[in-house]
Amino acid sequence: MYPAETPRVLVVDDHPMWRDAVARDLGDAGLDVVGTAPDGAAAVRIAAAVHPDVVVMDLQLPECSGVEATRRILAALPATRVLVLSASGETGDVLDAVKAGATGYLVKSASAGELLEAVRRTAAGEATFTPGLAGLLLGEYRRLATAPAGPQLTERETEVLRLVAKGLTAKQVAARLVLSHRTVQNHVRNAMGKLRVRNRAGLVRYAIEAGLDTD
Amino acid sequence: MTPGSTLEVSLWRAVAVFRLLTLAYAVGVNLYDLPNVAHPGVLVATLALMVSWSGVSIWAYRRWRAPVLVADLVCTVLAVAATWLVEDPQRIAAGEPTVPMVWAATVVLAWALAWGPPGGVVAAAVVGAATLVQRDGPSGTTLNNVVLLFLAGAVVGYVAGLARHAERALAESVRLAAATAERERLSRQIHDGVLQVLAMVRRRGTDLGGEAAELARVAGEQEAALRALMASAAPRDDGQVDLRELLAGTRAQVSAPAGPVLLPSARAAELAAAVAAALHNVDTHVGPDAPVWVLVEDTGAEVVVTVRDDGPGIPAGRLAEASAAGRLGMAQSVIGRVRDLGGSVDVVTAPGEGTEVELRVPR
């Protein structure tokens, strides 16, 4: 299911205790932790040097934020994937990280086993999501539906996100909708991917939208 | 305003400066005029009274505001009246100024400062009357001076009131800004420190198992409680409440939009109570530790809240049965509440597939 080679991981967190614990857990499980960084600017620098497969990214960072670091790392290294590991709860930060291109999101209260699983999935190109993230995405698409030419969810994608947001696992969603696990994964990945602001035009549109939205 | 506030102190200081400058002027002019007056002894005595009262009053205002103000008015009237004893009636009739001259206006400023326009006008009336009595009726210049006294009393009183109001408003906004900054600072500290440690204890403890797992559970509860506390924001000005904040304190895992889901506070409270009742049902029928999820959606026209558990589900007909048997838990506390709000409740359940209770409430 996963690529044969060991995923190479960069761990970014400003809290030394957390950073070390996460790096140790991943290392003990046989993953290749190629670096750690205490802030966003260092993360961008180190990522450029070590080309990790997965960046485990905290969002609240000094220097440059986790969202900004995600944007810069993915702009320089399109093959790298970002898994957000945040303590901040499900807020606008997380949505911004998805828009910046993060493909996974996990809260810090997740167990070491869940984290390991998420890093492996992220390395394999799958989306990692939580009910909270699904709720955020649903809210964001509803908000965008009022704007002209904004990205829209298909009916099926909405259906899948609603089930995920209500706490169903991917397996339960697949069973409920009579779909394959892979199809469910694709729907979620598309729902996240459509929000990603890819190019300059997208950024401008996003900025205008955000500006119009703040009344 | 407290007597110690910066503005109050500066205003009284300004009055003190005015008192001393006008005192110096009066003393200078009167001493120069000393050879020409009828009773130089009385003039010197009056000047001595003015000098000593000026010193005493400046020092004593801080302690005994009201008595000193009354005494101030009495001293001023005495000094004005002393003109009668000091000068010949001819010189007074010829327009000789009163002994204290413009020093007499100090008491009007002080009264205006302490008691606003009414205080200023009363003091101006008393000093003005004392001055006019000397003249056996109003002459041009004297009347002019009295009108100026009234104006000074009213205007200074009004402006002092405005300045005090402005200072109060400024102090309040500074206090609010400081409270907000402090709240944000604390949130950041808690977030960066305590929450991180609690999350880690929870994670490592669960992995270690045994007694450590118990510690992890307790740490997890505290983490959730602290997060809920930090999220509870002050009520908004427009009487609306963010439903997400009302649901943050429950044990459910809440999924919601990134922005606030606003409802009028009474409606939000009823909806939150209905959700709490649905969660209570989960506690009772599935278990207090059973996982439970809450999804909050805002379609614009209505707010949809779904409560879902992974329990054994409710057999068909069970709800109607319970309702008929007089056990009103679900029927009354959830469905009744939502219907009162003009909404509807859907229960989707099947044995082995958990239960979803969907509450729809129009805006």
XYZ file of C-alpha atoms in Angstrom:
578
model
C 0.000 0.000 0.000
C 2.818 2.411 0.852
C 5.932 3.126 -1.205
C 8.690 0.667 -0.409
C 11.213 3.342 0.480
C 11.196 4.936 3.926
C 9.540 8.367 3.968
C 11.962 11.207 4.722
C 10.409 13.562 7.254
C 11.045 17.140 8.436
C 9.464 18.028 11.805
C 8.604 21.695 12.400
C 7.452 22.843 15.854
C 8.532 25.738 18.072
C 8.000 23.712 21.246
C 11.244 21.758 21.820
C 9.607 19.049 23.908
C 7.019 18.363 21.212
C 9.479 18.558 18.378
C 11.784 16.018 20.020
C 8.947 13.690 21.031
C 7.469 13.657 17.525
C 10.886 13.192 15.888
C 11.719 10.352 18.309
C 8.378 8.595 17.770
C 8.742 8.755 14.004
C 12.403 7.702 14.153
C 11.625 4.776 16.486
C 8.957 3.626 14.031
C 11.616 3.399 11.320
C 10.944 6.619 9.464
C 13.865 8.757 8.327
C 13.703 12.055 10.211
C 16.002 14.188 8.067
C 15.650 17.380 10.072
C 13.796 19.463 12.641
C 13.060 23.190 12.633
C 11.900 25.540 15.407
C 10.289 28.192 13.182
C 8.850 28.784 9.722
C 11.896 30.486 8.228
C 14.203 27.650 9.313
C 11.690 25.118 7.976
C 11.806 26.718 4.513
C 15.623 26.790 4.572
C 16.074 23.230 5.807
C 13.410 21.850 3.467
C 15.252 23.397 0.502
C 18.415 21.613 1.621
C 17.080 18.157 2.540
C 14.069 17.733 0.165
C 11.818 15.836 2.602
C 8.899 13.678 1.417
C 6.703 14.884 4.272
C 6.852 18.012 6.436
C 5.073 17.629 9.777
C 4.107 21.252 10.329
C 2.882 23.117 13.413
C 0.858 26.208 12.472
C 1.656 28.693 15.229
C 5.314 29.408 14.638
C 7.584 32.388 15.266
C 9.315 34.117 12.336
C 7.144 33.004 9.414
C 3.858 31.219 10.181
C 3.181 27.568 9.423
C 0.782 28.603 6.636
C 3.368 30.832 4.980
C 6.104 28.198 5.392
C 3.773 25.615 3.797
C 3.186 27.922 0.831
C 6.908 28.578 0.326
C 8.018 24.978 0.763
C 5.416 23.687 -1.716
C 6.276 26.421 -4.218
C 9.937 25.347 -4.151
C 9.358 21.591 -3.762
C 6.182 20.447 -5.541
C 6.871 16.781 -4.702
C 6.938 17.420 -0.951
C 3.734 16.994 1.048
C 2.738 18.879 4.169
C 0.923 17.282 7.097
C -0.337 19.870 9.552
C -0.062 18.814 13.199
C -1.739 21.598 15.102
C -2.756 22.238 18.668
C -4.790 25.229 17.705
C -8.056 23.362 17.246
C -10.027 23.627 14.055
C -9.831 27.264 13.052
C -9.223 29.492 10.072
C -5.482 28.699 10.296
C -6.141 25.141 9.229
C -8.222 26.282 6.278
C -5.443 28.655 5.244
C -2.944 25.773 5.432
C -5.173 23.704 3.110
C -5.355 26.683 0.736
C -1.562 26.833 0.879
C -1.478 23.209 -0.221
C -1.307 21.054 2.911
C -2.814 17.628 2.193
C -3.090 16.366 5.738
C -4.299 17.630 9.056
C -4.104 16.071 12.498
C -4.644 17.531 15.970
C -1.849 17.189 18.498
C -4.031 15.105 20.795
C -3.879 12.290 18.242
C -1.930 9.239 19.448
C 1.594 8.411 18.298
C 0.127 5.542 16.263
C -2.324 7.842 14.479
C 0.482 10.291 13.708
C 2.663 7.545 12.268
C -0.203 6.299 10.128
C -0.933 9.841 8.936
C 2.703 10.505 7.968
C 2.800 7.244 5.978
C -0.501 8.049 4.255
C 0.643 11.590 3.467
C 3.880 10.264 1.977
C 1.786 7.941 -0.207
C -0.149 10.934 -1.527
C -3.354 10.293 0.410
C -5.275 12.977 2.262
C -5.371 12.904 6.055
C -8.362 14.622 7.525
C -10.448 14.912 10.658
C -14.156 15.514 11.218
C -13.188 19.046 12.244
C -11.416 19.726 8.942
C -14.393 18.356 6.997
C -16.648 20.780 8.925
C -14.313 23.662 8.059
C -14.277 22.711 4.382
C -18.077 22.472 4.233
C -18.378 25.909 5.806
C -15.800 27.383 3.431
C -17.483 26.013 0.286
C -20.847 27.322 1.500
C -19.236 30.730 1.967
C -17.601 30.567 -1.486
C -20.895 29.490 -3.094
C -22.128 33.060 -2.656
C -19.111 34.421 -4.588
C -19.135 34.255 -8.380
C -16.694 31.800 -9.995
C -15.579 30.334 -6.674
C -14.731 26.632 -6.486
C -17.765 24.408 -5.903
C -18.174 20.936 -4.444
C -19.992 18.254 -6.367
C -23.018 16.738 -4.670
C -21.064 13.561 -3.971
C -18.154 15.465 -2.448
C -20.544 17.346 -0.162
C -22.143 14.066 0.852
C -18.757 12.537 1.670
C -17.581 15.599 3.622
C -20.784 15.689 5.666
C -20.345 12.070 6.685
C -16.682 12.628 7.559
C -17.638 15.725 9.568
C -20.126 13.607 11.508
C -17.300 11.328 12.590
C -17.599 8.434 10.152
C -14.286 6.818 9.241
C -13.354 6.534 5.562
C -14.329 2.857 5.770
C -17.749 3.665 7.238
C -18.287 6.350 4.589
C -17.392 3.850 1.852
C -19.832 1.314 3.284
C -22.630 3.852 3.716
C -22.337 5.204 0.158
C -21.386 1.878 -1.396
C -18.095 3.252 -2.740
C -14.531 1.966 -2.649
C -12.139 3.305 -0.031
C -10.068 4.778 -2.853
C -13.052 6.687 -4.286
C -13.827 8.161 -0.871
C -10.174 9.213 -0.574
C -10.339 10.854 -4.011
C -13.451 12.827 -3.097
C -11.816 14.185 0.053
C -8.551 14.950 -1.716
C -10.442 16.815 -4.448
C -12.421 18.766 -1.875
C -9.134 19.890 -0.289
C -7.306 20.389 -3.586
C -9.931 22.669 -5.114
C -9.346 25.190 -2.369
C -5.648 25.361 -3.051
C -4.553 28.735 -4.331
C -2.111 27.683 -7.032
C -1.043 30.677 -9.041
C -0.827 34.442 -9.061
C -4.304 34.870 -10.558
C -5.690 32.607 -7.884
C -3.945 34.590 -5.186
C -5.364 37.861 -6.512
C -8.853 36.387 -6.693
C -8.463 35.033 -3.193
C -7.266 38.397 -1.876
C -10.209 40.225 -3.480
C -12.617 37.678 -2.107
C -11.126 37.909 1.352
C -11.193 41.702 1.133
C -14.805 41.740 -0.014
C -15.675 39.335 2.707
C -14.451 41.564 5.533
C -17.224 44.105 5.918
C -13.504 61.835 38.558
C -11.124 61.172 41.413
C -9.347 64.245 42.794
C -6.035 62.512 42.065
C -6.579 62.104 38.320
C -4.050 63.813 36.078
C -6.591 66.077 34.419
C -8.120 67.214 37.736
C -4.695 68.013 39.168
C -3.713 70.055 36.085
C -6.978 72.000 36.139
C -6.540 72.946 39.809
C -2.915 73.797 39.130
C -4.050 76.187 36.378
C -6.435 77.880 38.814
C -3.572 78.191 41.322
C -1.346 79.820 38.707
C -4.157 82.230 37.755
C -4.614 83.027 41.474
C -0.907 83.801 41.977
C -0.542 85.909 38.797
C -3.632 88.000 39.575
C -2.434 88.297 43.182
C 0.944 89.687 42.049
C -0.833 92.140 39.756
C -3.232 93.330 42.509
C -0.433 93.655 45.075
C 1.764 95.580 42.638
C -0.903 98.035 41.478
C -2.229 98.637 45.026
C 1.233 99.225 46.556
C 1.965 101.714 43.752
C -1.347 103.427 44.606
C -0.721 103.300 48.390
C 0.033 107.058 48.858
C -3.259 108.020 47.187
C -5.727 105.921 49.192
C -7.742 107.142 52.185
C -6.764 104.313 54.556
C -3.412 102.706 53.624
C -3.475 100.515 56.779
C -6.709 98.802 55.741
C -5.349 98.345 52.215
C -2.183 96.625 53.514
C -4.268 94.447 55.818
C -6.529 93.467 52.898
C -3.535 92.625 50.702
C -2.086 90.562 53.573
C -5.388 88.640 53.783
C -5.309 87.997 50.045
C -1.689 86.791 50.098
C -2.158 84.457 53.042
C -5.498 83.105 51.777
C -3.979 82.444 48.362
C -1.242 80.359 49.988
C -3.592 78.508 52.331
C -6.234 77.814 49.697
C -3.782 76.394 47.147
C -2.498 74.007 49.794
C -5.897 73.156 51.307
C -7.985 72.526 48.149
C -6.820 68.942 47.939
C -8.055 68.101 51.407
C -11.203 70.053 52.117
C -12.643 70.932 48.755
C -16.129 72.232 49.718
C -15.264 74.171 52.927
C -12.279 75.805 51.233
C -14.438 76.851 48.254
C -16.990 78.460 50.595
C -14.205 80.182 52.552
C -12.705 81.304 49.257
C -15.952 83.037 48.324
C -16.168 84.706 51.768
C -12.551 85.986 51.554
C -13.122 87.329 48.054
C -16.309 89.164 49.068
C -14.440 90.605 52.119
C -11.552 91.790 49.925
C -13.986 93.392 47.461
C -15.963 94.998 50.301
C -12.730 96.356 51.847
C -12.581 98.756 48.903
C -15.251 100.796 50.726
C -12.967 101.276 53.720
C -9.821 101.846 51.725
C -10.996 104.372 49.151
C -12.817 107.720 49.232
C -16.386 107.562 47.862
C -15.319 110.072 45.181
C -12.537 107.838 43.887
C -14.870 104.855 43.879
C -17.451 106.837 41.956
C -14.705 107.918 39.546
C -14.189 104.280 38.602
C -11.306 103.177 40.886
C -11.066 99.365 40.656
C -11.764 97.174 43.706
C -8.778 96.150 45.832
C -8.517 92.513 44.625
C -9.173 93.549 41.009
C -9.158 90.515 38.675
C -7.990 88.244 41.582
C -11.669 88.128 42.515
C -12.345 86.032 39.401
C -10.286 83.123 40.809
C -13.099 81.967 43.069
C -15.479 81.908 40.089
C -13.082 79.628 38.178
C -12.645 77.385 41.221
C -16.410 77.030 41.784
C -16.948 76.346 38.076
C -14.262 73.675 38.154
C -15.698 71.984 41.235
C -19.436 72.312 40.586
C -19.774 72.963 36.883
C -21.662 75.876 35.241
C -24.129 76.249 38.182
C -21.198 76.623 40.625
C -19.502 79.148 38.362
C -22.688 81.192 37.927
C -23.458 81.254 41.684
C -19.921 82.446 42.529
C -20.072 85.039 39.719
C -23.437 86.305 41.083
C -22.050 86.714 44.622
C -18.793 88.413 43.573
C -20.646 90.510 40.971
C -23.213 91.667 43.555
C -20.425 92.621 45.995
C -18.763 94.664 43.269
C -21.968 96.367 42.119
C -22.938 97.344 45.693
C -19.767 99.489 45.869
C -20.860 101.488 42.893
C -24.376 102.400 44.008
C -25.605 100.872 40.801
C -24.145 99.559 37.580
C -21.725 101.673 35.593
C -20.475 100.681 32.128
C -17.131 99.063 32.992
C -18.370 97.354 36.158
C -21.328 95.819 34.408
C -18.998 94.648 31.665
C -16.744 92.994 34.273
C -19.687 91.274 35.951
C -20.914 89.881 32.629
C -17.387 88.581 31.976
C -17.443 86.896 35.410
C -20.702 85.115 34.571
C -19.322 84.037 31.203
C -16.090 82.763 32.768
C -18.074 80.785 35.358
C -20.383 79.177 32.822
C -17.781 78.458 30.136
C -15.083 77.112 32.462
C -17.658 74.927 34.204
C -18.870 73.543 30.880
C -15.392 72.933 29.476
C -14.234 71.256 32.697
C -17.207 68.902 32.411
C -16.331 68.080 28.808
C -12.695 67.474 29.692
C -13.682 65.143 32.536
C -16.000 63.208 30.255
C -13.247 62.894 27.655
C -10.807 61.676 30.276
C -13.266 59.058 31.533
C -13.876 57.848 27.971
C -10.159 57.677 27.307
C -9.492 55.801 30.553
C -12.246 53.317 29.702
C -10.907 52.655 26.210
C -7.371 52.279 27.532
C -8.666 49.822 30.135
C -10.516 47.791 27.484
C -7.490 47.714 25.197
C -5.303 46.581 28.094
C -7.799 43.872 29.068
C -7.948 42.583 25.484
C -4.170 42.603 25.151
C -3.830 40.781 28.463
C -6.400 38.202 27.427
C -4.569 37.594 24.155
C -1.238 37.379 25.935
C -2.610 34.821 28.402
C -4.207 32.811 25.591
C -0.917 32.734 23.744
C 0.988 31.712 26.870
C -1.512 28.992 27.687
C -1.534 27.835 24.123
C 2.225 27.690 23.747
C 2.885 26.203 27.153
C 0.236 24.437 29.196
C -1.829 23.116 26.286
C 1.217 21.697 24.533
C 2.337 19.899 27.683
C -1.154 18.569 28.416
C -1.474 17.327 24.843
C 1.861 15.589 25.131
C 1.059 13.981 28.502
C -2.183 12.741 26.969
C -0.382 11.291 23.968
C 2.576 9.666 25.734
C 0.411 8.445 28.606
C -2.050 6.714 26.308
C 0.851 4.946 24.602
C 2.400 3.844 27.930
C -0.884 2.438 29.292
C -1.695 1.476 32.891
C -1.506 4.236 35.468
C 0.005 6.577 32.883
C -3.077 6.106 30.724
C -5.209 7.317 33.624
C -2.996 10.417 33.908
C -3.345 10.855 30.149
C -7.133 10.749 30.430
C -7.144 13.419 33.158
C -4.702 15.569 31.180
C -6.929 15.234 28.125
C -9.975 16.402 30.110
C -8.086 19.424 31.399
C -6.842 20.227 27.917
C -10.399 20.185 26.572
C -11.676 22.276 29.502
C -8.909 24.865 29.084
C -9.524 25.080 25.351
C -13.246 25.625 25.934
C -12.429 28.338 28.496
C -10.144 30.136 26.062
C -12.727 29.920 23.311
C -15.559 31.384 25.395
C -15.687 34.935 24.160
C -17.585 37.932 25.451
C -21.152 38.415 24.145
C -21.425 40.629 21.100
C -23.015 44.081 20.995
C -25.748 43.115 18.548
C -27.404 40.523 20.827
C -26.213 37.644 18.636
C -24.288 34.663 19.906
C -21.845 32.388 18.119
C -23.398 28.928 18.365
C -19.942 27.340 18.044
C -18.924 28.931 21.343
C -22.023 27.617 23.105
C -21.214 24.086 21.950
C -17.471 24.270 22.673
C -17.921 23.213 26.299
C -19.645 19.897 25.502
C -17.778 16.610 25.419
C -18.643 16.108 21.739
C -16.141 16.563 18.955
C -17.542 19.641 17.240
C -17.059 20.277 13.498
C -18.023 23.748 12.375
C -17.243 26.476 9.824
C -14.208 28.687 10.431
C -16.352 31.793 10.918
C -18.965 32.470 13.606
C -22.430 30.904 13.291
C -24.562 33.724 14.653
C -28.061 33.431 16.065
C -30.057 35.768 18.335
C -28.932 34.806 21.848
C -32.304 33.372 22.997
C -32.617 31.149 19.914
C -28.979 30.082 20.193
C -29.488 29.151 23.857
C -32.598 27.052 23.052
C -30.814 25.279 20.205
C -27.778 24.631 22.424
C -30.129 23.234 25.104
C -31.679 20.899 22.514
C -28.188 19.742 21.479
C -27.277 19.203 25.138
C -30.421 17.091 25.568
C -29.479 15.009 22.521
C -25.973 14.558 23.967
C -27.519 13.544 27.289
C -29.475 10.859 25.416
C -26.199 9.539 24.023
C -24.716 9.463 27.553
C -27.742 7.541 28.823
C -28.288 5.091 26.007
C -24.811 4.565 24.556
C -22.538 5.495 27.469
C -20.884 8.558 28.986
C -17.544 7.693 27.347
C -18.943 6.771 23.941
C -17.580 8.970 21.163
C -20.039 11.550 19.910
C -19.767 14.107 17.102
C -21.554 17.365 16.489
C -21.611 18.978 13.039
C -22.661 22.639 12.801
C -23.669 23.891 9.339
C -24.883 27.312 8.300
C -26.810 27.327 5.029
C -27.673 30.999 5.324
C -31.418 30.430 5.662
C -31.082 27.907 8.465
C -28.641 26.436 10.951
C -28.276 22.665 10.927
C -26.791 20.811 13.885
C -26.254 17.060 13.662
C -25.489 14.936 16.725
C -24.118 11.515 15.868
C -23.038 8.538 17.932
C -21.597 5.172 16.967
C -23.841 3.249 19.357
C -26.211 0.320 18.799
C -28.860 2.569 17.192
C -32.503 2.887 18.085
C -34.864 0.099 16.918
C -37.720 1.248 14.698
C -40.742 2.507 16.628
C -38.754 2.812 19.861
C -39.019 6.617 20.010
C -42.775 6.711 19.471
C -43.107 3.942 22.047
C -41.101 5.859 24.649
C -43.131 8.971 23.976
C -46.406 7.082 24.345
C -45.141 5.546 27.584
C -44.608 9.050 28.991
C -40.815 9.041 28.761
C -40.425 12.330 27.071
C -36.604 12.651 26.927
C -36.060 12.810 23.198
C -39.578 13.900 22.258
C -39.864 16.823 24.614
C -36.372 18.111 25.246
C -35.063 17.851 21.702
C -38.009 17.770 19.301
C -40.210 20.094 21.379
C -37.493 22.713 21.708
C -36.614 22.700 18.026
C -40.305 22.853 16.972
C -40.766 25.856 19.266
C -38.011 27.525 17.257
C -39.909 26.769 14.050
C -37.485 24.008 13.092
C -37.574 20.283 12.528
C -35.769 17.179 13.793
C -34.783 14.129 11.755
C -33.608 10.964 13.438
C -31.662 8.599 11.211
C -30.869 5.316 12.900
C -30.629 1.617 12.331
C -29.561 -1.192 14.644
C -25.762 -1.373 14.671
C -25.280 1.838 12.705
C -25.422 4.462 15.408
C -27.868 7.336 15.589
C -27.906 10.690 13.846
C -30.170 13.411 15.164
C -30.395 16.320 12.742
C -31.762 19.596 14.126
C -32.764 22.262 11.580
C -33.603 25.727 12.836
C -34.520 28.644 10.546
C -32.742 31.989 11.079
